[in-house]
Coordinates of C-alpha atoms in Angstrom, one line a residue:
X10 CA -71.2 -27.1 79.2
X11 CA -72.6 -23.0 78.5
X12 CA -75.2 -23.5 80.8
X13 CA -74.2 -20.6 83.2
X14 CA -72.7 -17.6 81.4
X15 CA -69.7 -16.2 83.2
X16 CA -70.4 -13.1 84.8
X17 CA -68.6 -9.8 83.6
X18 CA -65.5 -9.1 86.4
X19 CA -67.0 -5.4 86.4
X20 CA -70.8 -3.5 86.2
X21 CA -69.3 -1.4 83.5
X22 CA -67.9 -4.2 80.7
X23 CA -71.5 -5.6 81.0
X24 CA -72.8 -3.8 77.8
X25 CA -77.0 -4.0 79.7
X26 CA -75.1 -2.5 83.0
X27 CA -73.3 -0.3 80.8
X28 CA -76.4 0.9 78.6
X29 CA -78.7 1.2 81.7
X30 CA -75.5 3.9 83.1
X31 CA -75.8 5.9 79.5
X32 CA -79.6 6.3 79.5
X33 CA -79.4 7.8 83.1
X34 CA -77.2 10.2 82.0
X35 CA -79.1 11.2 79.0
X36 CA -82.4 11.7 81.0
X37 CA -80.4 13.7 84.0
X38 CA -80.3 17.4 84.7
X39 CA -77.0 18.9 83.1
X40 CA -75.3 19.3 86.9
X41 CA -76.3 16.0 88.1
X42 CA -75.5 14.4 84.6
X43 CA -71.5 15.8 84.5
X44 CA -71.0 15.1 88.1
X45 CA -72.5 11.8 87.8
X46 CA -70.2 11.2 84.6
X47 CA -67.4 12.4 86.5
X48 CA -67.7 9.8 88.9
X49 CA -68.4 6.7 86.6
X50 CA -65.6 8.0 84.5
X51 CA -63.3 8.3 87.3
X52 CA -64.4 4.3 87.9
X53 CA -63.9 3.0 84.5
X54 CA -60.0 4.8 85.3
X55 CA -59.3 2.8 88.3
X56 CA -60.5 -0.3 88.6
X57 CA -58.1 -2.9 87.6
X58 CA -60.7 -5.7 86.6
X59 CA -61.5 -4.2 83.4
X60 CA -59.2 -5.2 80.4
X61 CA -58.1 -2.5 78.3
X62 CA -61.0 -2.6 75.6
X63 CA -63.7 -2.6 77.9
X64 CA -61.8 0.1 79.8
X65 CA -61.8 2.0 76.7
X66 CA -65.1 1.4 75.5
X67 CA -66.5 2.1 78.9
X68 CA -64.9 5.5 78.9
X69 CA -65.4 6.5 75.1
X70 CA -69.5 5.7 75.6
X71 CA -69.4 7.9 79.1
X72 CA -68.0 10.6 76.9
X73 CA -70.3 10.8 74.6
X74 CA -73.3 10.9 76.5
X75 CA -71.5 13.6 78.9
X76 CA -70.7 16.1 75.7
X77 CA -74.1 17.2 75.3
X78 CA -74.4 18.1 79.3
X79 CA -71.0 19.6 79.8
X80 CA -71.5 21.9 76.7
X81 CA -74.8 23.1 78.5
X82 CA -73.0 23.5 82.2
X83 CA -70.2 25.4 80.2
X84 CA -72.5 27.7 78.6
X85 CA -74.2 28.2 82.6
X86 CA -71.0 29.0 83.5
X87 CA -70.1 31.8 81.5
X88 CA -73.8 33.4 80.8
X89 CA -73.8 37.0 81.0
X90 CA -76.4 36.6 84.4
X91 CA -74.5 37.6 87.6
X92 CA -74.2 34.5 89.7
X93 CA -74.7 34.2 94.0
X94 CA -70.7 33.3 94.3
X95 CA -71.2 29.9 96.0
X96 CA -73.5 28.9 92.7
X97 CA -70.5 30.7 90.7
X98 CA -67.7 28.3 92.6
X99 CA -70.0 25.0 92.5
X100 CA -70.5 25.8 87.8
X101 CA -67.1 26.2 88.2
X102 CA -66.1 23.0 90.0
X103 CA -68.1 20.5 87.9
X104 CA -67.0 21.8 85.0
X105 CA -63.2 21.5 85.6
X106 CA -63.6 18.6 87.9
X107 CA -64.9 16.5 84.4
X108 CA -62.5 17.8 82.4
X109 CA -59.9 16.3 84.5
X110 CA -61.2 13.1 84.7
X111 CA -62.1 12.6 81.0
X112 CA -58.6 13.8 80.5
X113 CA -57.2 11.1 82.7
X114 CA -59.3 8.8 81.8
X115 CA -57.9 8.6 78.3
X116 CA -54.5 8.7 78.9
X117 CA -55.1 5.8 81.4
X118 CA -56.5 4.1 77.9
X119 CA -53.4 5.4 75.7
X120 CA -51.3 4.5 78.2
X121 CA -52.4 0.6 77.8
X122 CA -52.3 1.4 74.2
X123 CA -48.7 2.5 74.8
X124 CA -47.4 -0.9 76.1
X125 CA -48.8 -2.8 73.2
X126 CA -46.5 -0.9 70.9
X127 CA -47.3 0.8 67.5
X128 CA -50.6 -0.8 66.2
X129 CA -50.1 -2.1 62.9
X130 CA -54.0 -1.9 62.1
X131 CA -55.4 1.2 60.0
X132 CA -58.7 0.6 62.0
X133 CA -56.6 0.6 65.2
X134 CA -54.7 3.6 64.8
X135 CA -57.9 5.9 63.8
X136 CA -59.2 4.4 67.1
X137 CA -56.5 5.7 68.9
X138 CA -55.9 8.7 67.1
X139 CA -59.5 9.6 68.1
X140 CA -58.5 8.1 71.5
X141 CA -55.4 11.2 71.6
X142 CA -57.1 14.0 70.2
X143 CA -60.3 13.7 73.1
X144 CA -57.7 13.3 75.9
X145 CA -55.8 16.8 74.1
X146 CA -58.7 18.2 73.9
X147 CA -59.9 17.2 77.6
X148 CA -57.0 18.4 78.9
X149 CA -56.6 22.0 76.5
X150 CA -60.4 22.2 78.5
X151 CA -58.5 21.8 81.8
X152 CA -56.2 24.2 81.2
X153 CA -59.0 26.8 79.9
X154 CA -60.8 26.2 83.4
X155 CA -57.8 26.4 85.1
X156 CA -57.3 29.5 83.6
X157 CA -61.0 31.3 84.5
X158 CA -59.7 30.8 88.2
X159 CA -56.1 32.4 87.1
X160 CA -54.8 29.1 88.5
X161 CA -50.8 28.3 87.5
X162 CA -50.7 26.1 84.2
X163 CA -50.1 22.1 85.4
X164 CA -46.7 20.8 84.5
X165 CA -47.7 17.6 84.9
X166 CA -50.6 18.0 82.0
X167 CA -48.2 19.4 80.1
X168 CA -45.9 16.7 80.3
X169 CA -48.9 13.9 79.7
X170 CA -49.8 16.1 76.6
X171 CA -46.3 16.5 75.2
X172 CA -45.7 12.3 76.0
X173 CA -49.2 11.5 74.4
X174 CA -47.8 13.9 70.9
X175 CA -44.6 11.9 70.5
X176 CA -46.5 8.7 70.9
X177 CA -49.0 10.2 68.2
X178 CA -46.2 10.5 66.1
X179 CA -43.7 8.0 66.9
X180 CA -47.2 5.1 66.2
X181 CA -47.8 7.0 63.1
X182 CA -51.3 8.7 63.9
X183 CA -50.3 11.6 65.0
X184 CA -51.2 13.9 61.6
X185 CA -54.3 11.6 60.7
X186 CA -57.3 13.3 60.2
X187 CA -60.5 11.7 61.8
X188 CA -63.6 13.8 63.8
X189 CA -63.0 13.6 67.8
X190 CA -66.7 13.1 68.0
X191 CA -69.7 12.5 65.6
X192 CA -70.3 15.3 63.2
X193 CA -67.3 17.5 63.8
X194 CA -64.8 18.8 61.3
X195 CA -61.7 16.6 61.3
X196 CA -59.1 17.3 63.6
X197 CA -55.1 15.7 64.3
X198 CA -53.9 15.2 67.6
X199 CA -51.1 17.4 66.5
X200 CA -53.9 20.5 65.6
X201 CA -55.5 19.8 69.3
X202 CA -51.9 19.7 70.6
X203 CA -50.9 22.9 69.0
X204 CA -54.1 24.8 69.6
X205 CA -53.4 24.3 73.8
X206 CA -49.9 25.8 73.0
X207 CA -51.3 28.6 71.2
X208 CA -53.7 29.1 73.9
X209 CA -50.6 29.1 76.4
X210 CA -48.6 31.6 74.2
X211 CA -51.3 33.9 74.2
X212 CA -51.4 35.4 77.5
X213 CA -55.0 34.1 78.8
X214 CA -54.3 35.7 81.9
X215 CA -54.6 39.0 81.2
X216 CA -58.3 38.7 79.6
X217 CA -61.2 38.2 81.5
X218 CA -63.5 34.6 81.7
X219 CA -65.7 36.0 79.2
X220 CA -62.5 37.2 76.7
X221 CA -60.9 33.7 77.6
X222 CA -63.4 31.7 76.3
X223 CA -63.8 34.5 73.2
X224 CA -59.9 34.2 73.0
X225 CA -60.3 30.3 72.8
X226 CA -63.0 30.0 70.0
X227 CA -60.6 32.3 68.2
X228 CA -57.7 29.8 67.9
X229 CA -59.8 27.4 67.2
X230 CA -61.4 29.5 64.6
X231 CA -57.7 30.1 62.9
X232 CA -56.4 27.0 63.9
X233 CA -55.4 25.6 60.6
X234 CA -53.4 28.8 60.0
X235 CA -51.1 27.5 62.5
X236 CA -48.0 25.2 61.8
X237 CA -46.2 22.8 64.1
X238 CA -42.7 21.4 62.4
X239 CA -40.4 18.6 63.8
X240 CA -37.6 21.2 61.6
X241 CA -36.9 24.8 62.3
X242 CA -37.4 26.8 59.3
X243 CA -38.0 30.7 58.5
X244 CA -41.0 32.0 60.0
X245 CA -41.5 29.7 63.8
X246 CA -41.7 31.7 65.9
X247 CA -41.9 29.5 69.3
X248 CA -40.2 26.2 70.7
X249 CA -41.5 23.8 72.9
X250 CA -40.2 20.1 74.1
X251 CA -43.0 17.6 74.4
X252 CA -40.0 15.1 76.3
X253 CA -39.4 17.3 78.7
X254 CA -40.5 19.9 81.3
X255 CA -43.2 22.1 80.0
X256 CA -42.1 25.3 78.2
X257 CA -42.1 26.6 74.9
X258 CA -40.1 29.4 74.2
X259 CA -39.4 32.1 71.2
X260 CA -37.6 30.6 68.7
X261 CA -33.8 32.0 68.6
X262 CA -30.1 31.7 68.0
X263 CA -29.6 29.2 71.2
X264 CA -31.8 26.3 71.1
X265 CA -31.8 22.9 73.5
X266 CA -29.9 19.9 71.4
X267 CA -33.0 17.8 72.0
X268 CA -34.2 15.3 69.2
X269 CA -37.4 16.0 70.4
X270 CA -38.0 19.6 69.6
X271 CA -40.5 20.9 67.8
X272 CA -41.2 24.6 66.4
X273 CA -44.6 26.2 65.8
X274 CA -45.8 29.5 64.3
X275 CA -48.3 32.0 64.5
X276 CA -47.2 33.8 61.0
X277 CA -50.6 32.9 58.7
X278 CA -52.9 33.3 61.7
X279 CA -51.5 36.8 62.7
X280 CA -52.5 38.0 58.9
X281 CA -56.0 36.5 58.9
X282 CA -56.7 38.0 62.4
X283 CA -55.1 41.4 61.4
X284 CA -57.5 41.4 58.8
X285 CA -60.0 41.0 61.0
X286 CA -59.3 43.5 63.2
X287 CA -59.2 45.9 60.2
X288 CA -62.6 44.5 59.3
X289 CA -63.9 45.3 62.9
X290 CA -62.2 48.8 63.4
X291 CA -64.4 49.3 59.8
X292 CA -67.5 48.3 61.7
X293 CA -67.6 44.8 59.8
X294 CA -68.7 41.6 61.0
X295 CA -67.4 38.4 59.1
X296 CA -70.2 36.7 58.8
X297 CA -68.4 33.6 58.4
X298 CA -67.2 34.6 62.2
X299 CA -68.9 32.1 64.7
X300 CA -68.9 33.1 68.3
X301 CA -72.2 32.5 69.4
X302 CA -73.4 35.6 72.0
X303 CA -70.6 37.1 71.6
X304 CA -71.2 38.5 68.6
X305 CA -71.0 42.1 69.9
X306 CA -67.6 43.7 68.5
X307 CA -67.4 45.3 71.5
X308 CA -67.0 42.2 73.2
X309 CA -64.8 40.5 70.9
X310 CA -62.6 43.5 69.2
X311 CA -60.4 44.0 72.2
X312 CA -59.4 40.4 72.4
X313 CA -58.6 40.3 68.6
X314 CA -56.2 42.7 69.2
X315 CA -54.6 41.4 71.9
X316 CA -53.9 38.1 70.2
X317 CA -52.6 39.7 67.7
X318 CA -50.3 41.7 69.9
X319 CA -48.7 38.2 70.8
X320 CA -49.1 36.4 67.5
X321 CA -47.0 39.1 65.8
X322 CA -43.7 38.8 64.7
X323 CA -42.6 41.1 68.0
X324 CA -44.9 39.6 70.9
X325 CA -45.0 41.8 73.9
X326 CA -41.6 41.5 76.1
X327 CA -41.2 43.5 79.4
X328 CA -40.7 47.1 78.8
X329 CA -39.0 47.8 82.0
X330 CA -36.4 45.7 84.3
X331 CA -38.2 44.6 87.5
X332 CA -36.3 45.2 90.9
X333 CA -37.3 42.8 93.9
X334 CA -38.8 44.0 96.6
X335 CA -40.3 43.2 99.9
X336 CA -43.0 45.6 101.0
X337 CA -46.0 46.8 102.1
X338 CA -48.7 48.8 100.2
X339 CA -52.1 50.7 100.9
X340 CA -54.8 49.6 98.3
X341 CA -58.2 51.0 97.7
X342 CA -60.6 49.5 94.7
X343 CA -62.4 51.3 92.3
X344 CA -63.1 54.4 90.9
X345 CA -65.0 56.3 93.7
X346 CA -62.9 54.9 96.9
X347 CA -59.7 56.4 94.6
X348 CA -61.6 59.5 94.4
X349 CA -62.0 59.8 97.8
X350 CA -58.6 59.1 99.2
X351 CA -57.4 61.6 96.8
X352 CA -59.5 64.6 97.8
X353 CA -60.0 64.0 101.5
X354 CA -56.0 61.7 102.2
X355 CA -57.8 62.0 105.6
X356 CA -60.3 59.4 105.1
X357 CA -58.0 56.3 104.4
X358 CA -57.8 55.5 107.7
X359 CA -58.3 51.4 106.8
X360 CA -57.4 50.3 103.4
X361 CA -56.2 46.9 102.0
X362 CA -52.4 45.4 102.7
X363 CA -50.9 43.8 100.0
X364 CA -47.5 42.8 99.7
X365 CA -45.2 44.4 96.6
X366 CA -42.8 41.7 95.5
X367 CA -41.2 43.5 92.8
X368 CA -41.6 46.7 90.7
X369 CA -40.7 48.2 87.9
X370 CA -41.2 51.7 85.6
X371 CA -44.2 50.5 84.5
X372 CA -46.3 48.4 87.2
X373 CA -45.8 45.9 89.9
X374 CA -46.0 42.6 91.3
X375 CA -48.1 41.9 94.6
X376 CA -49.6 39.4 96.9
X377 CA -52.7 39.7 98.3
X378 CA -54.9 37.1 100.2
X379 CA -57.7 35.0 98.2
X380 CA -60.8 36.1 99.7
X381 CA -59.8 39.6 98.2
X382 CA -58.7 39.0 94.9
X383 CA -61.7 36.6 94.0
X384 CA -63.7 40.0 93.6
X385 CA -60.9 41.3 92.2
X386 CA -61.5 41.1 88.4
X387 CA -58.7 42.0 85.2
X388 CA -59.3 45.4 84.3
X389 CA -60.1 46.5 88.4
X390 CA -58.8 50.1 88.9
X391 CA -56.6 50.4 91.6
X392 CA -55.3 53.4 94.2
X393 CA -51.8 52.1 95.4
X394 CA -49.5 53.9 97.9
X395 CA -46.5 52.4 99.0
X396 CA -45.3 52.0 102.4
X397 CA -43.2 55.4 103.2
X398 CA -44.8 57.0 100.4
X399 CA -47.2 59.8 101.0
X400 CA -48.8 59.7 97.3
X401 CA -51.2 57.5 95.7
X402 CA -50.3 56.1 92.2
X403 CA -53.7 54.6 89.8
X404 CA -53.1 50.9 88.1
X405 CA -55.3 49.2 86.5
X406 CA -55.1 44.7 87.1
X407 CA -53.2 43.1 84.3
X408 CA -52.7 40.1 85.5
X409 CA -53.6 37.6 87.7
X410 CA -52.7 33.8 89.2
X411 CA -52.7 31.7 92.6
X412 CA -50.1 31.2 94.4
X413 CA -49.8 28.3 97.5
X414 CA -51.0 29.4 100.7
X415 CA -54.2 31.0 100.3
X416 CA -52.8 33.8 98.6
X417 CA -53.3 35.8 95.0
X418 CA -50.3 37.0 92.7
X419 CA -51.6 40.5 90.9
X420 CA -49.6 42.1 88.3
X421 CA -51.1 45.8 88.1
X422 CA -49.8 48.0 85.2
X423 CA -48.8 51.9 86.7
X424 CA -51.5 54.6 84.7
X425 CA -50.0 57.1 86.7
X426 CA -48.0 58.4 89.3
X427 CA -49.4 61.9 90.0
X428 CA -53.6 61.5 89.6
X429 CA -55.8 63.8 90.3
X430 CA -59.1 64.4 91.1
X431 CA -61.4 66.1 89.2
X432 CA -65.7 66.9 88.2
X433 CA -66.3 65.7 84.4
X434 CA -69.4 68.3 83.2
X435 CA -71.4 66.1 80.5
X436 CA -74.4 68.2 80.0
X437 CA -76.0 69.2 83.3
X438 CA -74.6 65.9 85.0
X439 CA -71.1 65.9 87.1
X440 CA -69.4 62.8 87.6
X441 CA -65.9 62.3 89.6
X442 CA -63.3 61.2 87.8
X443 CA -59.4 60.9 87.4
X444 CA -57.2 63.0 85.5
X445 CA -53.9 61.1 84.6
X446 CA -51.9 63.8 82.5
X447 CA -51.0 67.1 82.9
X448 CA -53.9 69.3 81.2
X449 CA -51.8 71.3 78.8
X450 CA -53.9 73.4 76.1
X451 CA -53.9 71.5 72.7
X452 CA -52.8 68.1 73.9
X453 CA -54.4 65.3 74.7
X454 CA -55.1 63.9 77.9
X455 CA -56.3 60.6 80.1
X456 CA -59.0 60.5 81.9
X457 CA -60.8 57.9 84.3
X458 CA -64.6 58.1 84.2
X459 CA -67.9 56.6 85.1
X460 CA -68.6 54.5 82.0
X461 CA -72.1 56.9 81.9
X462 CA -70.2 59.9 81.6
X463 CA -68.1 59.0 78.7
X464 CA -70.1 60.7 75.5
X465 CA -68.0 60.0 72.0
X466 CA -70.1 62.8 69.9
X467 CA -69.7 65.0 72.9
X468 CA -67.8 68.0 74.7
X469 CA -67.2 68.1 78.1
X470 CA -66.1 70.1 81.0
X471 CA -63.3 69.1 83.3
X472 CA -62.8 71.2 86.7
X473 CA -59.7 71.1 88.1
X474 CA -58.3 72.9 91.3
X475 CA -61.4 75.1 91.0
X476 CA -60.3 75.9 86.9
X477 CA -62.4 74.6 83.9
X478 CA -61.1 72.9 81.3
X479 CA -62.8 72.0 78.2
X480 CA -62.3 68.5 76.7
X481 CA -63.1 67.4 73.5
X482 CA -63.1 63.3 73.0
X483 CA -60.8 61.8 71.4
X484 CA -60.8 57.6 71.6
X485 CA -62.3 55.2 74.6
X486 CA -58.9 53.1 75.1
X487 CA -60.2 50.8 77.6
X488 CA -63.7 50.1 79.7
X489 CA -66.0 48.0 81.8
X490 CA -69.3 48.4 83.0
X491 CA -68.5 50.8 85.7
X492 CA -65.1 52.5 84.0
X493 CA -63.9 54.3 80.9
X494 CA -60.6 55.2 80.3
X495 CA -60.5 58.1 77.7
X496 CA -58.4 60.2 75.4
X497 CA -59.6 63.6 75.7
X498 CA -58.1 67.1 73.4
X499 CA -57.9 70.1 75.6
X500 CA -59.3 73.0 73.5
X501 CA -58.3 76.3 73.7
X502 CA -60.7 79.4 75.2
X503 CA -61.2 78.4 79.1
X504 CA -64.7 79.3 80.2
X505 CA -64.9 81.2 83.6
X506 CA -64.8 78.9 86.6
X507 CA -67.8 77.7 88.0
X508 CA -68.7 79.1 91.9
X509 CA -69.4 75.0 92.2
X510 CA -66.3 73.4 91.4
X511 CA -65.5 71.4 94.7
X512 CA -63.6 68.6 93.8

């Protein structure tokens, strides 16, 4: 007779029980707000009493009132103020941790979509379309997260994205613009599909957190410069097969016979960010060029040009063959540990173990354990000596990912076999430092020095073996905070040698 009104089979597809959930989140800290979402969203995933709408509109709702939150605890994550490394570890967890969940969350959603077949209903398919591009999106986030750790890339995300893009497309929705939330520019599932290959193409691993996320607003900045085709055609210049196990290749003669491939390209975006890496080198700004803080071009320049090292029409291959191996190697960190090994060998009586895996010409492979390579930044100078080897070579950290067992995977680019080192003279200052080339009058030379030391407008004096040298600078090729690796000219006319010149 309606005089008791059935009672919803869940808290969360009671819209008042629902609501009451939303406002919570909107009055809570950032940390507690994400982690809380995390939880509820992780809810709305699993329990089998909702139906699919509520399920969906429990989980779109969550969303939204998370966004504002996990934008803030992103921003925590990556501010330029050194963080204690427990406080570091726990920014880093919630982050990825909702990611995750908002990514599964939505493909639970799509996948009950799935069943019902293609939806017939405009209304319906912008729903879901929206639906898609959040769970990309979500999951491209993952990935990124992922990827400040150095973690491996998930096949299993790739394989829910690539599924998710063929039912975009097969359903008819996959190309149809809509905004992924209120008040952004329109977006496709295919665009947020293609920007996390981009992303994956682009050799993340080698850049910093800081240059990942810089590297990440930048294909999003040039994303509709890039092109994803069901045809191959003159210019794709990568493969990738959403039906099957995660890859995507360079596009070349011999190509899987797979009605599900698809080609993308870099071509347009390469010209756009080669122009403005011209711009840069000129000492121009865009100012149409939104990235926030990091608006210093000495932040952003170096990751320009390393994406467009790999969007170019010849991305970076390896150089040199690599030979496996299975050995031991002496390590020391940093500029002033090297220095020291190298002028007293005596005093490397207890440096790090790492294990070589394989090597080439031009740098090797190693494993090291975890609780080491967590301090163990891209761009960390290394001293390496090799078991049996009575020299130490300099490296510099390329690369870096986790491997299973508590252990790290480094790859370290070789900077030289045969350092040496030396006293850089700036003014009345002396600094130790690492000479990496053979000092011959009238060419130039590499050195390693205290970031400090490095003057661009100035000469300097370089004592070596008890002889001066006189450098004149050429180009900073690389830095950090603590490090400068410089081209210096050696000039002609060597001033006498110093009584003082103790290396």
């Amino acid at each position: 007779m309606g005089l008791f009104e059935s009672k919803p089979a869940h808290p969360l597809a009671d819209q008042n029980e629902l609501s009451g959930r939303l406002a919570a989140l909107c009055a809570a800290q950032p940390m507690a707000a994400v982690q809380q979402a995390t939880a509820w969203l992780r809810e709305a995933a699993e329990v089998h009493a909702l139906g699919a709408g509520e399920r969906e509109a429990a989980v779109r709702q969550l969303d939204d009132a998370a966004q504002p939150h996990a934008r803030v605890m992103g921003r925590a994550f990556l501010t330029m103020v050194p963080l204690a490394q427990r406080e570091e570890l726990d920014l880093w967890r919630t982050n990825r941790d909702f990611w995750v969940q908002l990514g599964t969350s939505c493909f639970v959603c799509l996948t009950e979509a799935e069943r019902e077949g293609a939806p017939a209903d405009l209304l319906r398919r912008i729903e879901l379309a929206r639906l898609a591009a959040r769970m990309m999106r979500a999951y491209a986030a993952r990935l990124k997260w992922d990827q400040f750790r150095y973690w491996p890339a998930s096949e299993a995300v790739w394989q829910i994205m690539g599924r998710a893009c063929l039912f975009a497309q097969q359903a008819g929705f996959a190309r149809r613009e809509i905004s992924a939330y209120h008040g952004e520019h329109p977006t496709t599932v295919e665009q947020e599909y293609l920007k996390a290959l981009v992303f994956q193409v682009s050799a993340t691993d080698a850049l910093l957190p800081f240059e990942i996320e810089i590297a990440d607003r930048l294909i999003a900045r040039f994303l509709s410069l890039f092109t994803f085709s069901e045809h191959r055609a003159a210019g794709y210049s990568y493969w990738v097969d959403p039906a099957e196990r995660p890859r995507d290749q360079k596009a070349g003669a011999q190509l899987p016979d797979s009605p599900t491939l698809r080609f993308f390209t870099t071509a347009e975006a390469y010209a756009a960010l080669e122009r403005l890496r011209v711009a840069l080198d000129q000492g121009d700004v865009p100012p149409e060029l939104d990235l926030e803080r990091y608006r210093s071009p000495r932040m952003f320049a170096p990751v320009v040009r390393h994406l467009a090292a790999h969007w170019g029409p010849n991305p970076p291959s390896r150089s040199h063959d690599r030979h496996r191996v299975q050995s031991d190697m002496a390590v020391v960190v940093g500029l002033p540990e090297i220095v020291r090994v190298l002028a007293r060998p005596e005093e490397a009586d207890n440096p790090a173990r790492w294990t070589v895996e394989n090597v080439s010409q031009g740098g090797l492979r190693t494993r090291l354990p975890l609780a080491e390579a967590d301090s163990l930044p891209i761009g960390t100078l290394l001293g390496m000596r090799p078991a049996g080897g009575d020299n130490w070579l300099v490296g510099v950290v390329r690369r870096f990912s986790r491997a299973g067992g508590g252990a790290g995977i480094a790859g370290a680019e070789t900077l030289t076999k045969h350092p040496l080192a030396v006293e850089l003279r700036a003014g009345e200052t002396a600094h130790p430092a690492l000479l990496l080339d053979a000092p011959d009058e009238g060419e130039t030379v590499r050195l390693v020095v205290p970031a400090p030391a490095f003057a661009p407008d100035r000469d300097a004096e370089c004592i070596v073996a008890g002889a001066s040298l006189r450098l004149r600078p050429v180009e900073a090729v690389e830095g950090s905070a603590e490090t400068v690796l410089a081209r210096y000219e050696v000039l002609p006319g060597l001033p006498p040698v110093r009584e003082s010149v103790e290396c």
